[in-house]
Tab-separated table of C-alpha atoms in Angstrom:
chain	number	residue	atom	x	y	z
A	1	UNK	CA	41.450	56.764	56.332
A	2	UNK	CA	39.670	55.828	59.564
A	3	UNK	CA	41.804	54.688	62.500
A	4	UNK	CA	40.273	53.226	65.640
A	5	UNK	CA	42.506	52.808	68.674
A	6	UNK	CA	41.480	50.594	71.545
A	7	UNK	CA	43.115	49.333	74.717
A	8	UNK	CA	42.298	45.764	75.906
A	9	UNK	CA	41.431	45.073	79.552
A	10	UNK	CA	41.791	41.462	80.805
A	11	UNK	CA	40.040	40.484	84.000
A	12	UNK	CA	40.952	37.612	86.323
A	13	UNK	CA	37.754	35.839	85.323
A	14	UNK	CA	38.916	35.893	81.702
A	15	UNK	CA	36.467	38.582	80.512
A	16	UNK	CA	37.761	40.813	77.698
A	17	UNK	CA	36.337	44.242	77.168
A	18	UNK	CA	37.474	46.578	74.410
A	19	UNK	CA	36.523	50.213	74.370
A	20	UNK	CA	36.923	52.221	71.200
A	21	UNK	CA	36.273	55.916	70.988
A	22	UNK	CA	35.150	57.989	68.043
A	23	UNK	CA	33.575	61.341	67.530
A	24	UNK	CA	32.318	61.267	63.975
A	25	UNK	CA	35.603	62.553	62.550
A	26	UNK	CA	38.227	60.130	63.792
A	27	UNK	CA	41.632	61.680	63.309
A	28	UNK	CA	44.972	60.228	62.295
A	29	UNK	CA	47.275	61.930	64.831
A	30	UNK	CA	50.200	64.105	63.827
A	31	UNK	CA	53.391	63.465	65.845
A	32	UNK	CA	52.031	65.780	68.568
A	33	UNK	CA	48.679	64.151	69.098
A	34	UNK	CA	47.603	60.829	70.619
A	35	UNK	CA	44.273	59.201	71.278
A	36	UNK	CA	43.511	56.672	74.015
A	37	UNK	CA	40.533	55.016	75.605
A	38	UNK	CA	40.106	52.760	78.617
A	39	UNK	CA	37.284	50.815	80.178
A	40	UNK	CA	36.529	49.656	83.712
A	41	UNK	CA	34.264	46.810	84.666
A	42	UNK	CA	32.210	46.686	87.868
A	43	UNK	CA	30.220	43.679	89.090
A	44	UNK	CA	26.751	44.247	90.489
A	45	UNK	CA	25.517	42.885	93.817
A	46	UNK	CA	22.598	41.166	92.099
A	47	UNK	CA	24.817	38.910	90.015
A	48	UNK	CA	24.067	40.617	86.704
A	49	UNK	CA	26.832	40.553	84.049
A	50	UNK	CA	29.570	43.156	84.629
A	51	UNK	CA	28.944	46.494	82.921
A	52	UNK	CA	31.640	48.376	81.005
A	53	UNK	CA	32.115	52.049	81.850
A	54	UNK	CA	34.097	54.185	79.443
A	55	UNK	CA	36.652	56.496	81.042
A	56	UNK	CA	37.390	59.661	79.021
A	57	UNK	CA	40.996	59.834	77.902
A	58	UNK	CA	43.001	62.861	79.038
A	59	UNK	CA	43.509	65.498	76.348
A	60	UNK	CA	46.922	65.080	74.737
A	61	UNK	CA	48.258	68.316	73.267
A	62	UNK	CA	50.479	71.312	73.901
A	63	UNK	CA	51.055	74.991	73.156
A	64	UNK	CA	54.181	74.820	71.001
A	65	UNK	CA	53.957	75.442	67.218
A	66	UNK	CA	53.065	72.432	65.071
A	67	UNK	CA	54.377	72.437	61.509
A	68	UNK	CA	54.338	70.005	58.589
A	69	UNK	CA	55.759	70.388	55.086
A	70	UNK	CA	53.945	68.669	52.226
A	71	UNK	CA	55.410	68.160	48.752
A	72	UNK	CA	53.380	70.460	46.470
A	73	UNK	CA	51.197	68.775	43.852
A	74	UNK	CA	50.178	70.057	40.434
A	75	UNK	CA	46.879	71.310	41.848
A	76	UNK	CA	46.698	73.819	44.693
A	77	UNK	CA	44.521	72.516	47.563
A	78	UNK	CA	41.216	74.416	47.649
A	79	UNK	CA	39.296	75.060	50.857
A	80	UNK	CA	35.896	73.366	50.612
A	81	UNK	CA	34.465	73.767	54.113
A	82	UNK	CA	35.197	75.043	57.615
A	83	UNK	CA	33.174	73.804	60.567
A	84	UNK	CA	33.400	73.614	64.334
A	85	UNK	CA	31.806	71.522	67.070
A	86	UNK	CA	32.245	70.771	70.754
A	87	UNK	CA	33.234	67.304	71.993
A	88	UNK	CA	33.873	65.875	75.446
A	89	UNK	CA	36.858	67.808	76.759
A	90	UNK	CA	37.655	69.824	73.631
A	91	UNK	CA	36.371	71.942	70.745
A	92	UNK	CA	37.211	71.000	67.159
A	93	UNK	CA	37.733	73.062	63.996
A	94	UNK	CA	37.858	71.182	60.690
A	95	UNK	CA	39.329	72.589	57.475
A	96	UNK	CA	38.182	70.434	54.567
A	97	UNK	CA	40.051	70.575	51.243
A	98	UNK	CA	39.884	69.434	47.667
A	99	UNK	CA	43.077	68.290	45.931
A	100	UNK	CA	44.833	67.087	49.084
A	101	UNK	CA	46.228	68.828	52.156
A	102	UNK	CA	48.679	71.752	52.030
A	103	UNK	CA	51.687	72.368	54.243
A	104	UNK	CA	50.696	74.025	57.505
A	105	UNK	CA	51.914	75.759	60.642
A	106	UNK	CA	49.679	76.068	63.711
A	107	UNK	CA	50.753	78.349	66.561
A	108	UNK	CA	49.700	80.894	69.144
A	109	UNK	CA	50.093	84.527	68.054
A	110	UNK	CA	49.799	87.835	69.886
A	111	UNK	CA	47.629	89.686	67.373
A	112	UNK	CA	45.704	88.600	64.232
A	113	UNK	CA	46.948	90.473	61.136
A	114	UNK	CA	45.101	90.950	57.852
A	115	UNK	CA	47.605	90.059	55.120
A	116	UNK	CA	46.003	92.419	52.607
A	117	UNK	CA	46.288	95.604	54.667
A	118	UNK	CA	48.947	94.667	57.184
A	119	UNK	CA	46.707	96.019	59.927
A	120	UNK	CA	45.193	94.121	62.812
A	121	UNK	CA	42.267	91.837	62.023
A	122	UNK	CA	39.331	91.733	64.422
A	123	UNK	CA	38.786	88.251	65.853
A	124	UNK	CA	36.678	87.642	68.962
A	125	UNK	CA	38.495	86.127	71.930
A	126	UNK	CA	41.466	86.867	74.179
A	127	UNK	CA	43.897	84.214	72.866
A	128	UNK	CA	44.586	83.352	69.230
A	129	UNK	CA	45.701	80.219	67.386
A	130	UNK	CA	46.817	80.913	63.816
A	131	UNK	CA	46.491	78.199	61.155
A	132	UNK	CA	48.639	79.092	58.120
A	133	UNK	CA	48.289	76.750	55.125
A	134	UNK	CA	50.513	76.948	52.020
A	135	UNK	CA	50.122	76.557	49.138
A	136	UNK	CA	46.353	76.701	49.476
A	137	UNK	CA	43.479	78.905	48.389
A	138	UNK	CA	39.935	79.781	49.349
A	139	UNK	CA	39.004	80.788	45.785
A	140	UNK	CA	39.156	79.254	42.307
A	141	UNK	CA	40.856	80.553	39.151
A	142	UNK	CA	38.016	83.010	38.515
A	143	UNK	CA	38.293	84.479	42.012
A	144	UNK	CA	35.067	82.859	43.184
A	145	UNK	CA	35.264	81.729	46.828
A	146	UNK	CA	35.310	77.956	47.225
A	147	UNK	CA	33.856	78.255	50.716
A	148	UNK	CA	30.861	80.474	51.423
A	149	UNK	CA	31.892	82.261	54.619
A	150	UNK	CA	35.167	83.784	55.767
A	151	UNK	CA	34.288	83.429	59.435
A	152	UNK	CA	32.395	81.172	61.816
A	153	UNK	CA	31.210	82.106	65.309
A	154	UNK	CA	30.182	78.925	67.144
A	155	UNK	CA	30.643	80.316	70.702
A	156	UNK	CA	31.817	76.997	72.172
A	157	UNK	CA	33.412	76.433	75.612
A	158	UNK	CA	36.909	77.285	74.302
A	159	UNK	CA	36.361	78.428	70.725
A	160	UNK	CA	34.670	81.796	70.237
A	161	UNK	CA	35.277	82.569	66.565
A	162	UNK	CA	37.415	81.591	63.562
A	163	UNK	CA	38.211	84.161	60.866
A	164	UNK	CA	40.029	83.959	57.531
A	165	UNK	CA	42.768	86.610	57.637
A	166	UNK	CA	44.574	85.803	54.385
A	167	UNK	CA	43.870	84.276	50.977
A	168	UNK	CA	46.599	85.654	48.733
A	169	UNK	CA	49.254	84.120	46.460
A	170	UNK	CA	48.946	80.636	47.905
A	171	UNK	CA	48.810	81.786	51.528
A	172	UNK	CA	45.569	80.750	53.253
A	173	UNK	CA	45.416	81.726	56.919
A	174	UNK	CA	42.714	81.422	59.557
A	175	UNK	CA	42.861	82.659	63.144
A	176	UNK	CA	40.937	80.861	65.890
A	177	UNK	CA	39.835	83.123	68.748
A	178	UNK	CA	39.629	81.497	72.198
A	179	UNK	CA	38.223	82.351	75.613
A	180	UNK	CA	41.662	81.593	77.097
A	181	UNK	CA	44.932	79.934	76.143
A	182	UNK	CA	44.629	76.146	76.168
A	183	UNK	CA	46.482	73.112	74.851
A	184	UNK	CA	45.810	72.198	71.239
A	185	UNK	CA	46.581	69.297	68.926
A	186	UNK	CA	46.705	68.917	65.155
A	187	UNK	CA	45.524	65.836	63.285
A	188	UNK	CA	44.780	64.865	59.693
A	189	UNK	CA	41.920	62.984	58.048
A	190	UNK	CA	41.407	61.627	54.541
A	191	UNK	CA	38.518	61.063	52.134
A	192	UNK	CA	38.023	64.011	51.934
A	193	UNK	CA	41.297	65.587	53.067
A	194	UNK	CA	40.849	67.461	56.353
A	195	UNK	CA	43.088	69.354	58.734
A	196	UNK	CA	41.740	69.135	62.287
A	197	UNK	CA	42.536	71.477	65.168
A	198	UNK	CA	41.370	70.435	68.652
A	199	UNK	CA	41.379	72.946	71.522
A	200	UNK	CA	41.122	71.672	75.109
A	201	UNK	CA	38.270	72.967	77.231
A	202	UNK	CA	39.199	75.335	80.090
């Protein structure tokens, strides 16, 4: 599902300008995330038509845990892709699934833990956002991984690295390593199902 939000601006002269913002993966916000855009119009001294200037919307997020419970389906959601990119004002991590989205909890943690050993897991960065998804898996019934890599290291303004720390008995967990604590927001996309984590730039 693609959702485009726009705010109208009416001028005294009756000119209507609508500014819509998108970044290639337009997200349907969870209750903790909002998207906004605004436009300003300035007249030129030469009498040319007014030009619209897009004003970046402030990042809307927080640092409290974000959690959503999803009714389990017959098929366990399988991780198909993990990718990251930088956008104006924030970095984005996308978890793409087959068979729908799982339940999830996204929160800051003190130390990444490997669920197999119970020992600390090495993730680059000095602050950590954990994304725990259940029931979900990063492998199929034969044990073959459904996504080729268990870590990505994009070295973006906020996001340093993301590492899979658990894929066991329906528990799929990734930890996002950051340069510093920052606000985050969680959104969802469809076709294909995607869980999106945005981290504000420092």
